[in-house]
mmCIF file of C-alpha atoms and ligand atoms in Angstrom:
data_model
loop_
_atom_site.group_PDB
_atom_site.id
_atom_site.type_symbol
_atom_site.label_atom_id
_atom_site.label_comp_id
_atom_site.label_asym_id
_atom_site.label_seq_id
_atom_site.Cartn_x
_atom_site.Cartn_y
_atom_site.Cartn_z
ATOM 1 C CA MET B 1 -11.521 -9.690 21.628
ATOM 2 C CA ALA B 2 -12.635 -13.202 20.439
ATOM 3 C CA SER B 3 -10.466 -15.853 21.948
ATOM 4 C CA ALA B 4 -9.965 -17.878 18.716
ATOM 5 C CA ALA B 5 -8.023 -16.575 15.732
ATOM 6 C CA SER B 6 -10.205 -15.535 12.836
ATOM 7 C CA SER B 7 -11.117 -18.071 10.226
ATOM 8 C CA THR B 8 -8.385 -16.834 7.953
ATOM 9 C CA ALA B 9 -5.499 -16.862 10.355
ATOM 10 C CA PRO B 10 -2.622 -19.142 9.226
ATOM 11 C CA VAL B 11 -3.434 -22.839 10.016
ATOM 12 C CA VAL B 12 -0.659 -25.149 10.987
ATOM 13 C CA SER B 13 -1.668 -28.632 10.390
ATOM 14 C CA LYS B 14 -0.292 -31.235 12.956
ATOM 15 C CA VAL B 15 -1.125 -33.993 10.517
ATOM 16 C CA LYS B 16 2.033 -35.300 8.848
ATOM 17 C CA GLY B 17 2.117 -34.486 5.128
ATOM 18 C CA ALA B 18 -0.774 -32.017 5.388
ATOM 19 C CA THR B 19 -0.469 -28.813 3.513
ATOM 20 C CA HIS B 20 0.648 -25.647 5.374
ATOM 21 C CA GLY B 21 -0.875 -22.384 4.750
ATOM 22 C CA VAL B 22 -3.964 -20.298 5.370
ATOM 23 C CA ALA B 23 -7.383 -21.642 5.651
ATOM 24 C CA PRO B 24 -9.411 -21.127 2.427
ATOM 25 C CA LEU B 25 -12.375 -18.810 2.411
ATOM 26 C CA ARG B 26 -15.525 -20.893 3.312
ATOM 27 C CA ALA B 27 -19.137 -19.974 2.908
ATOM 28 C CA GLY B 28 -20.008 -18.504 6.270
ATOM 29 C CA GLN B 29 -23.093 -16.658 7.536
ATOM 30 C CA GLY B 30 -24.753 -14.387 4.969
ATOM 31 C CA ILE B 31 -23.401 -10.911 4.967
ATOM 32 C CA SER B 32 -20.082 -11.608 6.736
ATOM 33 C CA PHE B 33 -19.133 -14.042 4.155
ATOM 34 C CA VAL B 34 -19.710 -11.553 1.433
ATOM 35 C CA LEU B 35 -17.896 -8.782 3.267
ATOM 36 C CA ARG B 36 -14.985 -11.151 3.977
ATOM 37 C CA ARG B 37 -14.753 -11.995 0.283
ATOM 38 C CA LEU B 38 -14.996 -8.339 -0.648
ATOM 39 C CA HIS B 39 -12.288 -7.418 1.804
ATOM 40 C CA SER B 40 -10.088 -10.159 0.279
ATOM 41 C CA LEU B 41 -10.768 -9.011 -3.362
ATOM 42 C CA SER B 42 -10.406 -5.305 -2.644
ATOM 43 C CA GLY B 43 -6.935 -5.859 -1.447
ATOM 44 C CA ILE B 44 -6.029 -6.890 -5.027
ATOM 45 C CA VAL B 45 -8.438 -4.892 -7.101
ATOM 46 C CA PRO B 46 -8.629 -1.843 -6.968
ATOM 47 C CA VAL B 47 -6.376 -1.178 -3.956
ATOM 48 C CA GLY B 48 -3.417 -3.381 -4.816
ATOM 49 C CA ALA B 49 -3.636 -2.455 -8.429
ATOM 50 C CA PHE B 50 -3.533 1.287 -7.474
ATOM 51 C CA LEU B 51 -0.557 0.689 -5.346
ATOM 52 C CA PHE B 52 1.262 -1.075 -7.999
ATOM 53 C CA GLU B 53 0.612 1.720 -10.504
ATOM 54 C CA HIS B 54 1.395 4.412 -7.956
ATOM 55 C CA ILE B 55 4.793 2.976 -6.988
ATOM 56 C CA LEU B 56 6.031 1.250 -10.153
ATOM 57 C CA ILE B 57 4.566 3.607 -12.866
ATOM 58 C CA SER B 58 3.682 7.134 -11.630
ATOM 59 C CA ASN B 59 6.237 7.670 -9.020
ATOM 60 C CA SER B 60 9.033 5.919 -10.912
ATOM 61 C CA THR B 61 8.817 8.767 -13.591
ATOM 62 C CA ALA B 62 10.392 10.883 -10.848
ATOM 63 C CA ILE B 63 13.654 8.963 -11.607
ATOM 64 C CA THR B 64 13.644 10.588 -15.139
ATOM 65 C CA GLY B 65 13.182 13.987 -13.679
ATOM 66 C CA PRO B 66 10.850 16.876 -12.796
ATOM 67 C CA ASP B 67 9.514 17.244 -16.364
ATOM 68 C CA ALA B 68 8.493 13.509 -16.730
ATOM 69 C CA TYR B 69 6.909 13.667 -13.306
ATOM 70 C CA ALA B 70 4.916 16.674 -14.167
ATOM 71 C CA ARG B 71 3.626 15.145 -17.356
ATOM 72 C CA GLN B 72 2.545 11.922 -15.499
ATOM 73 C CA VAL B 73 0.751 13.981 -12.862
ATOM 74 C CA SER B 74 -0.923 16.047 -15.653
ATOM 75 C CA PHE B 75 -1.974 12.873 -17.397
ATOM 76 C CA LEU B 76 -3.666 11.528 -14.193
ATOM 77 C CA ALA B 77 -5.187 14.791 -13.358
ATOM 78 C CA ASN B 78 -6.779 15.144 -16.751
ATOM 79 C CA LEU B 79 -8.409 11.671 -16.765
ATOM 80 C CA PRO B 80 -12.190 12.023 -17.387
ATOM 81 C CA LEU B 81 -14.165 12.301 -14.205
ATOM 82 C CA VAL B 82 -11.094 12.128 -12.170
ATOM 83 C CA PHE B 83 -12.752 13.006 -8.911
ATOM 84 C CA PHE B 84 -15.147 10.118 -9.183
ATOM 85 C CA LEU B 85 -12.310 7.745 -10.409
ATOM 86 C CA GLU B 86 -10.434 8.723 -7.120
ATOM 87 C CA LEU B 87 -13.535 8.446 -4.990
ATOM 88 C CA PHE B 88 -14.877 5.048 -6.193
ATOM 89 C CA GLY B 89 -11.628 3.553 -7.530
ATOM 90 C CA ILE B 90 -9.282 4.632 -4.609
ATOM 91 C CA TRP B 91 -10.600 6.313 -1.609
ATOM 92 C CA LEU B 92 -13.732 4.308 -0.684
ATOM 93 C CA PRO B 93 -12.119 0.974 -1.561
ATOM 94 C CA ILE B 94 -9.133 1.752 0.629
ATOM 95 C CA LEU B 95 -11.402 3.018 3.423
ATOM 96 C CA PHE B 96 -13.550 -0.206 3.273
ATOM 97 C CA HIS B 97 -10.438 -2.543 3.030
ATOM 98 C CA ALA B 98 -8.872 -0.653 5.987
ATOM 99 C CA LEU B 99 -11.889 -0.449 8.299
ATOM 100 C CA TYR B 100 -12.847 -4.048 7.714
ATOM 101 C CA GLY B 101 -9.235 -4.971 7.991
ATOM 102 C CA PHE B 102 -9.201 -3.281 11.587
ATOM 103 C CA TYR B 103 -12.349 -5.284 12.313
ATOM 104 C CA ILE B 104 -10.728 -8.610 11.389
ATOM 105 C CA TRP B 105 -7.711 -7.744 13.430
ATOM 106 C CA TYR B 106 -9.994 -6.875 16.451
ATOM 107 C CA ARG B 107 -11.934 -10.053 16.052
ATOM 108 C CA GLY B 108 -8.972 -12.497 15.806
ATOM 109 C CA ASP B 109 -6.264 -13.046 18.413
ATOM 110 C CA SER B 110 -2.695 -13.180 17.329
ATOM 111 C CA ASN B 111 -1.509 -16.494 18.011
ATOM 112 C CA VAL B 112 2.235 -16.113 17.587
ATOM 113 C CA GLY B 113 2.935 -17.780 20.982
ATOM 114 C CA GLU B 114 0.896 -20.796 20.181
ATOM 115 C CA TYR B 115 2.482 -22.073 16.924
ATOM 116 C CA PRO B 116 6.255 -21.872 16.263
ATOM 117 C CA TRP B 117 5.774 -21.492 12.644
ATOM 118 C CA THR B 118 6.662 -18.392 10.424
ATOM 119 C CA GLY B 119 3.152 -18.132 9.116
ATOM 120 C CA ASN B 120 1.900 -16.906 12.441
ATOM 121 C CA TRP B 121 4.472 -14.101 12.402
ATOM 122 C CA MET B 122 3.321 -13.391 8.862
ATOM 123 C CA TYR B 123 -0.223 -13.278 10.215
ATOM 124 C CA THR B 124 0.767 -10.610 12.813
ATOM 125 C CA ALA B 125 2.946 -8.702 10.282
ATOM 126 C CA GLN B 126 -0.013 -8.545 7.933
ATOM 127 C CA ARG B 127 -2.022 -6.697 10.524
ATOM 128 C CA TRP B 128 0.747 -4.311 11.655
ATOM 129 C CA THR B 129 1.878 -3.371 8.147
ATOM 130 C CA GLY B 130 -1.810 -2.711 7.270
ATOM 131 C CA GLY B 131 -2.074 -0.469 10.419
ATOM 132 C CA ILE B 132 1.130 1.404 9.505
ATOM 133 C CA ALA B 133 0.192 1.683 5.875
ATOM 134 C CA PHE B 134 -3.186 3.160 6.967
ATOM 135 C CA ILE B 135 -1.692 5.995 9.113
ATOM 136 C CA TYR B 136 0.793 6.723 6.323
ATOM 137 C CA ILE B 137 -1.875 6.839 3.507
ATOM 138 C CA VAL B 138 -4.135 9.160 5.563
ATOM 139 C CA TRP B 139 -1.389 11.554 6.226
ATOM 140 C CA HIS B 140 0.010 11.187 2.636
ATOM 141 C CA THR B 141 -3.404 11.956 1.064
ATOM 142 C CA TYR B 142 -4.020 14.745 3.328
ATOM 143 C CA THR B 143 -0.764 16.606 2.724
ATOM 144 C CA MET B 144 -0.426 15.850 -0.993
ATOM 145 C CA ARG B 145 -4.054 16.047 -2.163
ATOM 146 C CA PHE B 146 -5.854 18.294 0.321
ATOM 147 C CA THR B 147 -3.328 20.865 1.510
ATOM 148 C CA GLY B 148 -0.879 23.249 -0.113
ATOM 149 C CA ILE B 149 -0.936 23.880 -3.832
ATOM 150 C CA ASP B 150 -3.426 21.903 -5.852
ATOM 151 C CA LEU B 151 -1.432 19.575 -8.111
ATOM 152 C CA HIS B 152 -4.318 18.813 -10.404
ATOM 153 C CA ALA B 153 -4.373 22.477 -11.308
ATOM 154 C CA TYR B 154 -0.612 23.030 -11.229
ATOM 155 C CA PRO B 155 1.085 19.768 -12.088
ATOM 156 C CA ASN B 156 4.436 21.478 -12.703
ATOM 157 C CA ALA B 157 4.659 22.081 -9.023
ATOM 158 C CA SER B 158 4.451 18.407 -8.287
ATOM 159 C CA PHE B 159 8.112 17.458 -8.077
ATOM 160 C CA GLY B 160 8.799 20.470 -5.760
ATOM 161 C CA LYS B 161 5.916 19.732 -3.499
ATOM 162 C CA VAL B 162 7.163 16.190 -2.824
ATOM 163 C CA GLN B 163 10.668 17.458 -2.443
ATOM 164 C CA ALA B 164 9.547 20.008 0.165
ATOM 165 C CA GLU B 165 8.440 16.995 2.263
ATOM 166 C CA VAL B 166 11.107 14.465 1.739
ATOM 167 C CA PHE B 167 14.010 17.017 2.296
ATOM 168 C CA TYR B 168 12.746 17.132 5.866
ATOM 169 C CA THR B 169 14.501 13.869 7.353
ATOM 170 C CA PRO B 170 11.720 12.844 9.732
ATOM 171 C CA PHE B 171 9.119 12.862 6.883
ATOM 172 C CA PHE B 172 11.597 11.039 4.555
ATOM 173 C CA LEU B 173 11.989 8.313 7.132
ATOM 174 C CA PHE B 174 8.108 8.192 7.418
ATOM 175 C CA TYR B 175 8.032 7.832 3.592
ATOM 176 C CA VAL B 176 10.394 4.915 3.811
ATOM 177 C CA VAL B 177 8.466 3.091 6.636
ATOM 178 C CA GLY B 178 5.147 3.673 4.857
ATOM 179 C CA LEU B 179 6.621 2.317 1.560
ATOM 180 C CA ILE B 180 8.123 -0.813 3.213
ATOM 181 C CA ALA B 181 4.859 -1.462 5.159
ATOM 182 C CA ALA B 182 2.605 -1.040 2.111
ATOM 183 C CA SER B 183 4.749 -3.086 -0.190
ATOM 184 C CA TRP B 184 5.129 -5.944 2.362
ATOM 185 C CA HIS B 185 1.274 -5.937 3.068
ATOM 186 C CA PHE B 186 0.571 -5.969 -0.645
ATOM 187 C CA ALA B 187 3.114 -8.664 -1.729
ATOM 188 C CA TYR B 188 2.376 -11.017 1.146
ATOM 189 C CA GLY B 189 -1.276 -10.339 0.567
ATOM 190 C CA ILE B 190 -1.157 -11.577 -2.982
ATOM 191 C CA TRP B 191 0.211 -14.872 -1.439
ATOM 192 C CA LEU B 192 -2.737 -14.868 1.074
ATOM 193 C CA PHE B 193 -5.246 -14.155 -1.547
ATOM 194 C CA SER B 194 -3.929 -16.884 -3.833
ATOM 195 C CA ALA B 195 -4.030 -19.533 -1.008
ATOM 196 C CA LYS B 196 -7.524 -18.481 0.213
ATOM 197 C CA TRP B 197 -9.131 -18.509 -3.153
ATOM 198 C CA GLY B 198 -7.513 -21.861 -4.142
ATOM 199 C CA ILE B 199 -5.413 -20.246 -6.942
ATOM 200 C CA VAL B 200 -2.208 -21.639 -5.703
ATOM 201 C CA SER B 201 -2.548 -24.898 -3.709
ATOM 202 C CA GLY B 202 -0.234 -27.535 -2.534
ATOM 203 C CA GLU B 203 2.845 -26.958 -0.236
ATOM 204 C CA LYS B 204 5.534 -26.780 -2.993
ATOM 205 C CA ALA B 205 3.573 -24.493 -5.276
ATOM 206 C CA GLN B 206 2.882 -22.273 -2.272
ATOM 207 C CA LYS B 207 6.502 -22.153 -1.272
ATOM 208 C CA ARG B 208 7.535 -21.235 -4.811
ATOM 209 C CA PHE B 209 4.915 -18.587 -4.981
ATOM 210 C CA LEU B 210 6.004 -17.199 -1.695
ATOM 211 C CA ALA B 211 9.408 -16.564 -3.263
ATOM 212 C CA VAL B 212 7.719 -14.780 -6.152
ATOM 213 C CA CYS B 213 5.787 -12.532 -3.692
ATOM 214 C CA LEU B 214 8.873 -11.814 -1.876
ATOM 215 C CA GLY B 215 10.560 -10.818 -5.129
ATOM 216 C CA LEU B 216 7.636 -8.364 -5.809
ATOM 217 C CA PHE B 217 8.109 -6.885 -2.299
ATOM 218 C CA LEU B 218 11.718 -6.274 -3.209
ATOM 219 C CA VAL B 219 10.834 -4.674 -6.557
ATOM 220 C CA LEU B 220 8.236 -2.462 -5.096
ATOM 221 C CA THR B 221 10.526 -1.264 -2.204
ATOM 222 C CA GLY B 222 13.498 -0.845 -4.700
ATOM 223 C CA ALA B 223 11.557 1.228 -7.179
ATOM 224 C CA GLY B 224 10.076 3.390 -4.374
ATOM 225 C CA LEU B 225 13.374 4.009 -2.770
ATOM 226 C CA ALA B 226 14.873 4.864 -6.127
ATOM 227 C CA SER B 227 12.051 7.454 -6.592
ATOM 228 C CA LEU B 228 12.648 8.880 -3.102
ATOM 229 C CA THR B 229 16.367 9.149 -3.739
ATOM 230 C CA SER B 230 15.635 11.056 -7.015
ATOM 231 C CA PHE B 231 13.528 13.641 -5.120
ATOM 232 C CA ARG B 232 16.128 13.998 -2.338
ATOM 233 C CA SER B 233 19.173 14.280 -4.765
ATOM 234 C CA ARG B 234 17.910 16.963 -7.131
ATOM 235 C CA PRO B 235 17.827 20.757 -6.351
ATOM 236 C CA GLN B 236 14.557 21.821 -4.785
ATOM 237 C CA GLN B 237 12.019 22.914 -7.593
ATOM 238 C CA SER B 238 9.609 25.689 -7.133
ATOM 239 C CA VAL B 239 6.126 25.115 -5.753
ATOM 240 C CA GLU B 240 4.666 28.304 -7.196
ATOM 241 C CA PRO B 241 1.564 28.100 -9.350
ATOM 242 C CA GLY B 242 2.251 28.532 -13.099
ATOM 243 C CA THR B 243 5.996 27.811 -12.873
ATOM 244 C CA THR B 244 7.370 25.803 -15.667
ATOM 245 C CA VAL B 245 9.564 23.003 -14.434
ATOM 246 C CA THR B 246 12.572 24.057 -16.473
ATOM 247 C CA ASN B 247 12.372 27.594 -15.222
ATOM 248 C CA ASN B 248 12.503 26.664 -11.554
ATOM 249 C CA GLN B 249 14.541 28.508 -9.050
ATOM 250 C CA GLN B 250 16.888 25.915 -7.715
ATOM 251 C CA PHE B 251 18.407 25.531 -4.317
ATOM 252 C CA SER B 252 19.405 22.531 -2.076
ATOM 253 C CA GLY B 253 17.198 22.126 0.904
ATOM 254 C CA ILE B 254 17.815 19.041 2.754
ATOM 255 C CA ARG B 255 17.092 19.489 6.466
HETATM 256 C C1 LIG L 1 -1.715 -0.100 0.781
HETATM 257 C C2 LIG L 1 -2.951 -0.437 0.829
HETATM 258 C C3 LIG L 1 -3.455 -1.939 1.040
HETATM 259 C C4 LIG L 1 -3.294 -2.903 0.113
HETATM 260 C C5 LIG L 1 -2.776 -2.855 -1.280
HETATM 261 C C6 LIG L 1 -3.843 -4.139 0.803
HETATM 262 C C7 LIG L 1 -3.825 -5.383 0.186
HETATM 263 C C8 LIG L 1 -4.204 -6.444 0.798
HETATM 264 C C9 LIG L 1 -4.196 -7.769 0.223
HETATM 265 C C10 LIG L 1 -3.831 -8.089 -1.258
HETATM 266 C C11 LIG L 1 -4.641 -8.625 1.199
HETATM 267 C C12 LIG L 1 -4.868 -10.163 1.034
HETATM 268 C C13 LIG L 1 -6.273 -10.478 0.879
HETATM 269 C C14 LIG L 1 -6.711 -11.635 1.678
HETATM 270 O O1 LIG L 1 -6.496 -11.691 2.881
HETATM 271 O O2 LIG L 1 -7.319 -12.453 0.972
HETATM 272 C C15 LIG L 1 -4.743 -7.969 2.430
HETATM 273 C C16 LIG L 1 -5.164 -8.516 3.648
HETATM 274 C C17 LIG L 1 -5.360 -7.752 4.665
HETATM 275 N N1 LIG L 1 -5.374 -6.389 4.893
HETATM 276 FE FE1 LIG L 1 -4.800 -5.150 3.477
HETATM 277 N N2 LIG L 1 -4.208 -3.782 2.032
HETATM 278 C C18 LIG L 1 -4.019 -2.333 2.282
HETATM 279 C C19 LIG L 1 -4.288 -1.688 3.365
HETATM 280 C C20 LIG L 1 -4.718 -2.259 4.568
HETATM 281 C C21 LIG L 1 -5.076 -1.494 5.679
HETATM 282 C C22 LIG L 1 -4.924 0.020 5.891
HETATM 283 C C23 LIG L 1 -5.405 -2.399 6.579
HETATM 284 C C24 LIG L 1 -5.890 -1.957 8.064
HETATM 285 C C25 LIG L 1 -5.414 -2.649 9.100
HETATM 286 C C26 LIG L 1 -5.446 -3.759 6.108
HETATM 287 C C27 LIG L 1 -5.751 -4.863 6.745
HETATM 288 C C28 LIG L 1 -5.665 -6.166 6.189
HETATM 289 C C29 LIG L 1 -5.852 -7.477 6.898
HETATM 290 C C30 LIG L 1 -6.205 -7.521 8.397
HETATM 291 C C31 LIG L 1 -5.614 -8.437 5.939
HETATM 292 C C32 LIG L 1 -5.605 -9.926 6.348
HETATM 293 C C33 LIG L 1 -7.062 -10.458 6.221
HETATM 294 C C34 LIG L 1 -6.950 -11.960 6.639
HETATM 295 O O3 LIG L 1 -5.964 -12.425 7.156
HETATM 296 O O4 LIG L 1 -7.988 -12.620 6.388
HETATM 297 N N3 LIG L 1 -4.994 -3.563 4.817
HETATM 298 N N4 LIG L 1 -4.510 -6.612 2.165
#
């Protein structure tokens, strides 16, 4: 590993009155500069935008109930060229952001011991929450999209399929950990992005914006937990092809 922290590790200025925060993105050498910018941007669009939609819009419909959730899944599944939307709008950008994120992590030392400032803990948390979110995302995509009943073909089975997972307590806890990690990573990532691209500058403005980002973290986590509670608190819905949600056999299956 390189001995110095990467160029975007939090910088603590020892000069009195100087602004605390992350180093801005600077023009580096050729391709690495472009990749660094793309990594930063991809965290907001499309990956962050997708996370926002996924937690606050699509999955929140589960709070209303199985019928509303099935309609939302059906709407998404019927978007034109949905496979290519997923491939170029979600999977490849996440893969790029994650792989380059691991590379950034590998290149820069965590300097928590060197600077007694919360920014350095945030720097480390940004890496660990990214890593945890990655493990969660791979598992979640595999189980929901590529195994079991195909929800694009049978959206009515969506509510039941999620329930079958979250009724199993170890998986439910994994959902909670994945939700908190991804929400934190994205919310603090917006702050990092704004500081690096010079959108929010000055110590006061950055502090205020940090509070806004913390608020977003709480909203994302709260909405995600409310959706998970809704799956856990309703009777198990069928996961058979062709079932209508309202005709589901119902039993309580929390394990
Ligand atoms: C839930 C999906 C994810 C979202 C929404 C997301 C979003 C973001 C955002 C908005 C940023 C701030 C951009 C910037 O630094 O300028 C960021 C930074 C970062 N992300 Fe992600 N990310 C996700 C997944 C991951 C994964 C799986 C990794 C793998 C480790 C990762 C690693 C990183 C790293 C290392 C940084 C900090 C880069 C730096 O300090 O320069 N991210 N992410």
